[in-house]
């Protein structure tokens, strides 16, 4: 939905280039309108992170992000920084994981190359815990997250 002078307009679906019938979830938007989201193709258990840029008000064909952002067959609930300088991903299949799934950061350079994923460590990732629902504030200063950790 769009913000209007008096509040919010009516909701409407994103275009079919994004809503393809596959499982599309956990959108995250940059300041320039680039949309990052997770997708699970019908009939598959694999989930990957995509992005689509908004050009002249229209979303482009989504692109699968590279191996650094999609290091396994199971990424979900990714959150991009407002300035697109880094992305927080949740994944479970990397060797240095602490919990069932962990939060990782992947940095993006100005030439659109990505760093290797870096585990955010034991402050946010705990043994037997599941990393879910990362959120970065619009000013890029704070990271909020959910977990089922008990300690």
mmCIF file with all atom_site columns, C-alpha atoms in Angstrom:
data_model
loop_
_atom_site.group_PDB
_atom_site.id
_atom_site.type_symbol
_atom_site.label_atom_id
_atom_site.label_alt_id
_atom_site.label_comp_id
_atom_site.label_asym_id
_atom_site.label_entity_id
_atom_site.label_seq_id
_atom_site.pdbx_PDB_ins_code
_atom_site.Cartn_x
_atom_site.Cartn_y
_atom_site.Cartn_z
_atom_site.occupancy
_atom_site.B_iso_or_equiv
_atom_site.pdbx_formal_charge
_atom_site.auth_seq_id
_atom_site.auth_comp_id
_atom_site.auth_asym_id
_atom_site.auth_atom_id
_atom_site.pdbx_PDB_model_num
ATOM 1   C CA . UNK A 1 1   ? 0.000  0.000   0.000   1.00 0.00 ? 1   UNK A CA 1
ATOM 2   C CA . UNK A 1 2   ? 1.081  3.545   -0.535  1.00 0.00 ? 2   UNK A CA 1
ATOM 3   C CA . UNK A 1 3   ? 1.304  6.266   2.076   1.00 0.00 ? 3   UNK A CA 1
ATOM 4   C CA . UNK A 1 4   ? -1.086 9.115   1.375   1.00 0.00 ? 4   UNK A CA 1
ATOM 5   C CA . UNK A 1 5   ? -1.555 12.555  2.905   1.00 0.00 ? 5   UNK A CA 1
ATOM 6   C CA . UNK A 1 6   ? -4.202 11.142  5.231   1.00 0.00 ? 6   UNK A CA 1
ATOM 7   C CA . UNK A 1 7   ? -2.583 7.794   6.135   1.00 0.00 ? 7   UNK A CA 1
ATOM 8   C CA . UNK A 1 8   ? -2.377 4.633   4.067   1.00 0.00 ? 8   UNK A CA 1
ATOM 9   C CA . UNK A 1 9   ? -4.026 3.701   0.790   1.00 0.00 ? 9   UNK A CA 1
ATOM 10  C CA . UNK A 1 10  ? -5.515 0.359   -0.120  1.00 0.00 ? 10  UNK A CA 1
ATOM 11  C CA . UNK A 1 11  ? -3.245 -2.705  -0.306  1.00 0.00 ? 11  UNK A CA 1
ATOM 12  C CA . UNK A 1 12  ? -2.418 -4.120  -3.736  1.00 0.00 ? 12  UNK A CA 1
ATOM 13  C CA . UNK A 1 13  ? -0.254 -7.062  -4.815  1.00 0.00 ? 13  UNK A CA 1
ATOM 14  C CA . UNK A 1 14  ? 3.277  -6.625  -6.074  1.00 0.00 ? 14  UNK A CA 1
ATOM 15  C CA . UNK A 1 15  ? 3.661  -7.391  -9.779  1.00 0.00 ? 15  UNK A CA 1
ATOM 16  C CA . UNK A 1 16  ? 3.730  -10.930 -11.183 1.00 0.00 ? 16  UNK A CA 1
ATOM 17  C CA . UNK A 1 17  ? 7.475  -10.658 -11.767 1.00 0.00 ? 17  UNK A CA 1
ATOM 18  C CA . UNK A 1 18  ? 7.709  -11.070 -7.957  1.00 0.00 ? 18  UNK A CA 1
ATOM 19  C CA . UNK A 1 19  ? 4.468  -12.918 -7.141  1.00 0.00 ? 19  UNK A CA 1
ATOM 20  C CA . UNK A 1 20  ? 5.040  -15.914 -9.389  1.00 0.00 ? 20  UNK A CA 1
ATOM 21  C CA . UNK A 1 21  ? 3.123  -18.526 -7.419  1.00 0.00 ? 21  UNK A CA 1
ATOM 22  C CA . UNK A 1 22  ? 6.265  -19.659 -5.610  1.00 0.00 ? 22  UNK A CA 1
ATOM 23  C CA . UNK A 1 23  ? 6.575  -19.078 -1.877  1.00 0.00 ? 23  UNK A CA 1
ATOM 24  C CA . UNK A 1 24  ? 7.766  -15.465 -1.561  1.00 0.00 ? 24  UNK A CA 1
ATOM 25  C CA . UNK A 1 25  ? 8.382  -14.109 1.921   1.00 0.00 ? 25  UNK A CA 1
ATOM 26  C CA . UNK A 1 26  ? 10.225 -11.740 4.266   1.00 0.00 ? 26  UNK A CA 1
ATOM 27  C CA . UNK A 1 27  ? 10.653 -8.646  2.058   1.00 0.00 ? 27  UNK A CA 1
ATOM 28  C CA . UNK A 1 28  ? 13.243 -6.029  2.909   1.00 0.00 ? 28  UNK A CA 1
ATOM 29  C CA . UNK A 1 29  ? 13.601 -2.690  1.076   1.00 0.00 ? 29  UNK A CA 1
ATOM 30  C CA . UNK A 1 30  ? 16.538 -0.326  0.590   1.00 0.00 ? 30  UNK A CA 1
ATOM 31  C CA . UNK A 1 31  ? 16.288 3.469   0.542   1.00 0.00 ? 31  UNK A CA 1
ATOM 32  C CA . UNK A 1 32  ? 16.271 3.471   -3.262  1.00 0.00 ? 32  UNK A CA 1
ATOM 33  C CA . UNK A 1 33  ? 13.394 0.963   -3.416  1.00 0.00 ? 33  UNK A CA 1
ATOM 34  C CA . UNK A 1 34  ? 15.379 -2.185  -4.233  1.00 0.00 ? 34  UNK A CA 1
ATOM 35  C CA . UNK A 1 35  ? 13.450 -5.140  -2.850  1.00 0.00 ? 35  UNK A CA 1
ATOM 36  C CA . UNK A 1 36  ? 15.191 -8.161  -1.316  1.00 0.00 ? 36  UNK A CA 1
ATOM 37  C CA . UNK A 1 37  ? 13.107 -11.241 -0.549  1.00 0.00 ? 37  UNK A CA 1
ATOM 38  C CA . UNK A 1 38  ? 13.252 -14.981 0.005   1.00 0.00 ? 38  UNK A CA 1
ATOM 39  C CA . UNK A 1 39  ? 11.750 -17.470 -2.399  1.00 0.00 ? 39  UNK A CA 1
ATOM 40  C CA . UNK A 1 40  ? 10.930 -21.149 -2.201  1.00 0.00 ? 40  UNK A CA 1
ATOM 41  C CA . UNK A 1 41  ? 9.989  -22.657 -5.535  1.00 0.00 ? 41  UNK A CA 1
ATOM 42  C CA . UNK A 1 42  ? 6.866  -24.815 -5.609  1.00 0.00 ? 42  UNK A CA 1
ATOM 43  C CA . UNK A 1 43  ? 7.658  -28.429 -4.797  1.00 0.00 ? 43  UNK A CA 1
ATOM 44  C CA . UNK A 1 44  ? 11.073 -27.598 -3.311  1.00 0.00 ? 44  UNK A CA 1
ATOM 45  C CA . UNK A 1 45  ? 12.338 -27.252 0.244   1.00 0.00 ? 45  UNK A CA 1
ATOM 46  C CA . UNK A 1 46  ? 15.237 -25.019 -0.859  1.00 0.00 ? 46  UNK A CA 1
ATOM 47  C CA . UNK A 1 47  ? 14.992 -21.302 -0.120  1.00 0.00 ? 47  UNK A CA 1
ATOM 48  C CA . UNK A 1 48  ? 17.127 -18.589 -1.683  1.00 0.00 ? 48  UNK A CA 1
ATOM 49  C CA . UNK A 1 49  ? 17.478 -14.806 -1.494  1.00 0.00 ? 49  UNK A CA 1
ATOM 50  C CA . UNK A 1 50  ? 16.639 -12.630 -4.514  1.00 0.00 ? 50  UNK A CA 1
ATOM 51  C CA . UNK A 1 51  ? 16.527 -8.940  -5.277  1.00 0.00 ? 51  UNK A CA 1
ATOM 52  C CA . UNK A 1 52  ? 14.653 -6.804  -7.743  1.00 0.00 ? 52  UNK A CA 1
ATOM 53  C CA . UNK A 1 53  ? 15.474 -3.199  -8.492  1.00 0.00 ? 53  UNK A CA 1
ATOM 54  C CA . UNK A 1 54  ? 12.847 -0.556  -9.008  1.00 0.00 ? 54  UNK A CA 1
ATOM 55  C CA . UNK A 1 55  ? 13.540 1.277   -12.275 1.00 0.00 ? 55  UNK A CA 1
ATOM 56  C CA . UNK A 1 56  ? 11.214 4.124   -13.281 1.00 0.00 ? 56  UNK A CA 1
ATOM 57  C CA . UNK A 1 57  ? 8.671  2.845   -10.764 1.00 0.00 ? 57  UNK A CA 1
ATOM 58  C CA . UNK A 1 58  ? 8.710  -0.735  -12.113 1.00 0.00 ? 58  UNK A CA 1
ATOM 59  C CA . UNK A 1 59  ? 10.355 -3.770  -10.530 1.00 0.00 ? 59  UNK A CA 1
ATOM 60  C CA . UNK A 1 60  ? 12.872 -5.555  -12.748 1.00 0.00 ? 60  UNK A CA 1
ATOM 61  C CA . UNK A 1 61  ? 13.163 -9.332  -13.177 1.00 0.00 ? 61  UNK A CA 1
ATOM 62  C CA . UNK A 1 62  ? 14.348 -10.682 -9.795  1.00 0.00 ? 62  UNK A CA 1
ATOM 63  C CA . UNK A 1 63  ? 17.915 -11.936 -9.665  1.00 0.00 ? 63  UNK A CA 1
ATOM 64  C CA . UNK A 1 64  ? 19.210 -14.756 -7.538  1.00 0.00 ? 64  UNK A CA 1
ATOM 65  C CA . UNK A 1 65  ? 21.950 -13.351 -5.324  1.00 0.00 ? 65  UNK A CA 1
ATOM 66  C CA . UNK A 1 66  ? 25.416 -14.959 -5.458  1.00 0.00 ? 66  UNK A CA 1
ATOM 67  C CA . UNK A 1 67  ? 26.775 -17.845 -3.424  1.00 0.00 ? 67  UNK A CA 1
ATOM 68  C CA . UNK A 1 68  ? 28.079 -15.521 -0.690  1.00 0.00 ? 68  UNK A CA 1
ATOM 69  C CA . UNK A 1 69  ? 24.486 -14.485 0.104   1.00 0.00 ? 69  UNK A CA 1
ATOM 70  C CA . UNK A 1 70  ? 23.078 -17.932 -0.670  1.00 0.00 ? 70  UNK A CA 1
ATOM 71  C CA . UNK A 1 71  ? 25.805 -20.194 0.792   1.00 0.00 ? 71  UNK A CA 1
ATOM 72  C CA . UNK A 1 72  ? 23.532 -23.217 1.250   1.00 0.00 ? 72  UNK A CA 1
ATOM 73  C CA . UNK A 1 73  ? 20.150 -24.492 0.097   1.00 0.00 ? 73  UNK A CA 1
ATOM 74  C CA . UNK A 1 74  ? 18.445 -22.991 3.129   1.00 0.00 ? 74  UNK A CA 1
ATOM 75  C CA . UNK A 1 75  ? 18.493 -19.202 3.643   1.00 0.00 ? 75  UNK A CA 1
ATOM 76  C CA . UNK A 1 76  ? 15.522 -17.335 4.937   1.00 0.00 ? 76  UNK A CA 1
ATOM 77  C CA . UNK A 1 77  ? 14.339 -14.075 6.471   1.00 0.00 ? 77  UNK A CA 1
ATOM 78  C CA . UNK A 1 78  ? 17.155 -11.927 5.124   1.00 0.00 ? 78  UNK A CA 1
ATOM 79  C CA . UNK A 1 79  ? 17.250 -8.210  5.932   1.00 0.00 ? 79  UNK A CA 1
ATOM 80  C CA . UNK A 1 80  ? 19.168 -5.699  3.814   1.00 0.00 ? 80  UNK A CA 1
ATOM 81  C CA . UNK A 1 81  ? 20.685 -2.543  5.291   1.00 0.00 ? 81  UNK A CA 1
ATOM 82  C CA . UNK A 1 82  ? 18.876 0.612   4.122   1.00 0.00 ? 82  UNK A CA 1
ATOM 83  C CA . UNK A 1 83  ? 22.016 1.735   2.238   1.00 0.00 ? 83  UNK A CA 1
ATOM 84  C CA . UNK A 1 84  ? 22.539 -1.803  0.813   1.00 0.00 ? 84  UNK A CA 1
ATOM 85  C CA . UNK A 1 85  ? 26.015 -2.051  2.363   1.00 0.00 ? 85  UNK A CA 1
ATOM 86  C CA . UNK A 1 86  ? 25.282 -5.369  4.089   1.00 0.00 ? 86  UNK A CA 1
ATOM 87  C CA . UNK A 1 87  ? 22.650 -8.053  4.468   1.00 0.00 ? 87  UNK A CA 1
ATOM 88  C CA . UNK A 1 88  ? 21.830 -10.205 7.483   1.00 0.00 ? 88  UNK A CA 1
ATOM 89  C CA . UNK A 1 89  ? 20.912 -13.768 6.537   1.00 0.00 ? 89  UNK A CA 1
ATOM 90  C CA . UNK A 1 90  ? 19.628 -16.704 8.562   1.00 0.00 ? 90  UNK A CA 1
ATOM 91  C CA . UNK A 1 91  ? 21.037 -20.049 7.478   1.00 0.00 ? 91  UNK A CA 1
ATOM 92  C CA . UNK A 1 92  ? 21.624 -23.476 8.960   1.00 0.00 ? 92  UNK A CA 1
ATOM 93  C CA . UNK A 1 93  ? 24.041 -25.382 6.781   1.00 0.00 ? 93  UNK A CA 1
ATOM 94  C CA . UNK A 1 94  ? 27.395 -23.662 7.353   1.00 0.00 ? 94  UNK A CA 1
ATOM 95  C CA . UNK A 1 95  ? 30.182 -25.394 9.265   1.00 0.00 ? 95  UNK A CA 1
ATOM 96  C CA . UNK A 1 96  ? 30.769 -22.582 11.783  1.00 0.00 ? 96  UNK A CA 1
ATOM 97  C CA . UNK A 1 97  ? 27.157 -22.408 12.985  1.00 0.00 ? 97  UNK A CA 1
ATOM 98  C CA . UNK A 1 98  ? 26.487 -22.259 16.710  1.00 0.00 ? 98  UNK A CA 1
ATOM 99  C CA . UNK A 1 99  ? 22.736 -23.019 16.839  1.00 0.00 ? 99  UNK A CA 1
ATOM 100 C CA . UNK A 1 100 ? 20.235 -24.766 14.600  1.00 0.00 ? 100 UNK A CA 1
ATOM 101 C CA . UNK A 1 101 ? 20.266 -21.644 12.434  1.00 0.00 ? 101 UNK A CA 1
ATOM 102 C CA . UNK A 1 102 ? 22.505 -18.614 12.876  1.00 0.00 ? 102 UNK A CA 1
ATOM 103 C CA . UNK A 1 103 ? 22.619 -14.955 11.899  1.00 0.00 ? 103 UNK A CA 1
ATOM 104 C CA . UNK A 1 104 ? 25.356 -14.089 9.405   1.00 0.00 ? 104 UNK A CA 1
ATOM 105 C CA . UNK A 1 105 ? 26.357 -10.756 7.879   1.00 0.00 ? 105 UNK A CA 1
ATOM 106 C CA . UNK A 1 106 ? 27.472 -10.442 4.258   1.00 0.00 ? 106 UNK A CA 1
ATOM 107 C CA . UNK A 1 107 ? 28.967 -7.121  3.171   1.00 0.00 ? 107 UNK A CA 1
ATOM 108 C CA . UNK A 1 108 ? 28.315 -5.574  -0.256  1.00 0.00 ? 108 UNK A CA 1
ATOM 109 C CA . UNK A 1 109 ? 30.888 -3.380  -1.972  1.00 0.00 ? 109 UNK A CA 1
ATOM 110 C CA . UNK A 1 110 ? 30.145 -0.462  -4.288  1.00 0.00 ? 110 UNK A CA 1
ATOM 111 C CA . UNK A 1 111 ? 30.927 -2.652  -7.320  1.00 0.00 ? 111 UNK A CA 1
ATOM 112 C CA . UNK A 1 112 ? 28.173 -5.070  -6.182  1.00 0.00 ? 112 UNK A CA 1
ATOM 113 C CA . UNK A 1 113 ? 30.475 -7.855  -5.034  1.00 0.00 ? 113 UNK A CA 1
ATOM 114 C CA . UNK A 1 114 ? 29.728 -9.585  -1.740  1.00 0.00 ? 114 UNK A CA 1
ATOM 115 C CA . UNK A 1 115 ? 31.991 -10.758 1.084   1.00 0.00 ? 115 UNK A CA 1
ATOM 116 C CA . UNK A 1 116 ? 31.892 -14.264 2.478   1.00 0.00 ? 116 UNK A CA 1
ATOM 117 C CA . UNK A 1 117 ? 29.262 -14.703 5.214   1.00 0.00 ? 117 UNK A CA 1
ATOM 118 C CA . UNK A 1 118 ? 30.488 -13.894 8.730   1.00 0.00 ? 118 UNK A CA 1
ATOM 119 C CA . UNK A 1 119 ? 28.810 -15.517 11.713  1.00 0.00 ? 119 UNK A CA 1
ATOM 120 C CA . UNK A 1 120 ? 27.556 -12.833 14.133  1.00 0.00 ? 120 UNK A CA 1
ATOM 121 C CA . UNK A 1 121 ? 28.846 -14.901 17.039  1.00 0.00 ? 121 UNK A CA 1
ATOM 122 C CA . UNK A 1 122 ? 27.640 -16.129 20.383  1.00 0.00 ? 122 UNK A CA 1
ATOM 123 C CA . UNK A 1 123 ? 26.107 -12.812 21.473  1.00 0.00 ? 123 UNK A CA 1
ATOM 124 C CA . UNK A 1 124 ? 23.125 -13.443 19.179  1.00 0.00 ? 124 UNK A CA 1
ATOM 125 C CA . UNK A 1 125 ? 23.610 -17.079 18.138  1.00 0.00 ? 125 UNK A CA 1
ATOM 126 C CA . UNK A 1 126 ? 23.202 -19.703 20.869  1.00 0.00 ? 126 UNK A CA 1
ATOM 127 C CA . UNK A 1 127 ? 23.504 -23.509 20.902  1.00 0.00 ? 127 UNK A CA 1
ATOM 128 C CA . UNK A 1 128 ? 20.223 -25.215 19.981  1.00 0.00 ? 128 UNK A CA 1
ATOM 129 C CA . UNK A 1 129 ? 18.630 -21.820 19.096  1.00 0.00 ? 129 UNK A CA 1
ATOM 130 C CA . UNK A 1 130 ? 16.976 -20.785 15.850  1.00 0.00 ? 130 UNK A CA 1
ATOM 131 C CA . UNK A 1 131 ? 17.803 -17.410 14.281  1.00 0.00 ? 131 UNK A CA 1
ATOM 132 C CA . UNK A 1 132 ? 14.660 -15.822 12.827  1.00 0.00 ? 132 UNK A CA 1
ATOM 133 C CA . UNK A 1 133 ? 13.310 -12.422 11.806  1.00 0.00 ? 133 UNK A CA 1
ATOM 134 C CA . UNK A 1 134 ? 16.251 -9.976  11.589  1.00 0.00 ? 134 UNK A CA 1
ATOM 135 C CA . UNK A 1 135 ? 15.462 -6.286  11.260  1.00 0.00 ? 135 UNK A CA 1
ATOM 136 C CA . UNK A 1 136 ? 17.719 -3.282  10.710  1.00 0.00 ? 136 UNK A CA 1
ATOM 137 C CA . UNK A 1 137 ? 16.335 0.137   11.628  1.00 0.00 ? 137 UNK A CA 1
ATOM 138 C CA . UNK A 1 138 ? 15.905 2.655   8.785   1.00 0.00 ? 138 UNK A CA 1
ATOM 139 C CA . UNK A 1 139 ? 18.848 4.706   10.095  1.00 0.00 ? 139 UNK A CA 1
ATOM 140 C CA . UNK A 1 140 ? 21.016 1.535   9.983   1.00 0.00 ? 140 UNK A CA 1
ATOM 141 C CA . UNK A 1 141 ? 22.066 1.924   13.638  1.00 0.00 ? 141 UNK A CA 1
ATOM 142 C CA . UNK A 1 142 ? 20.212 -0.926  15.334  1.00 0.00 ? 142 UNK A CA 1
ATOM 143 C CA . UNK A 1 143 ? 19.742 -4.624  14.718  1.00 0.00 ? 143 UNK A CA 1
ATOM 144 C CA . UNK A 1 144 ? 16.675 -6.329  16.150  1.00 0.00 ? 144 UNK A CA 1
ATOM 145 C CA . UNK A 1 145 ? 16.267 -10.079 16.030  1.00 0.00 ? 145 UNK A CA 1
ATOM 146 C CA . UNK A 1 146 ? 14.149 -12.925 17.309  1.00 0.00 ? 146 UNK A CA 1
ATOM 147 C CA . UNK A 1 147 ? 15.371 -16.236 18.642  1.00 0.00 ? 147 UNK A CA 1
ATOM 148 C CA . UNK A 1 148 ? 14.125 -19.118 20.699  1.00 0.00 ? 148 UNK A CA 1
ATOM 149 C CA . UNK A 1 149 ? 17.254 -19.006 22.859  1.00 0.00 ? 149 UNK A CA 1
ATOM 150 C CA . UNK A 1 150 ? 16.741 -19.530 26.557  1.00 0.00 ? 150 UNK A CA 1
ATOM 151 C CA . UNK A 1 151 ? 19.962 -18.021 27.951  1.00 0.00 ? 151 UNK A CA 1
#
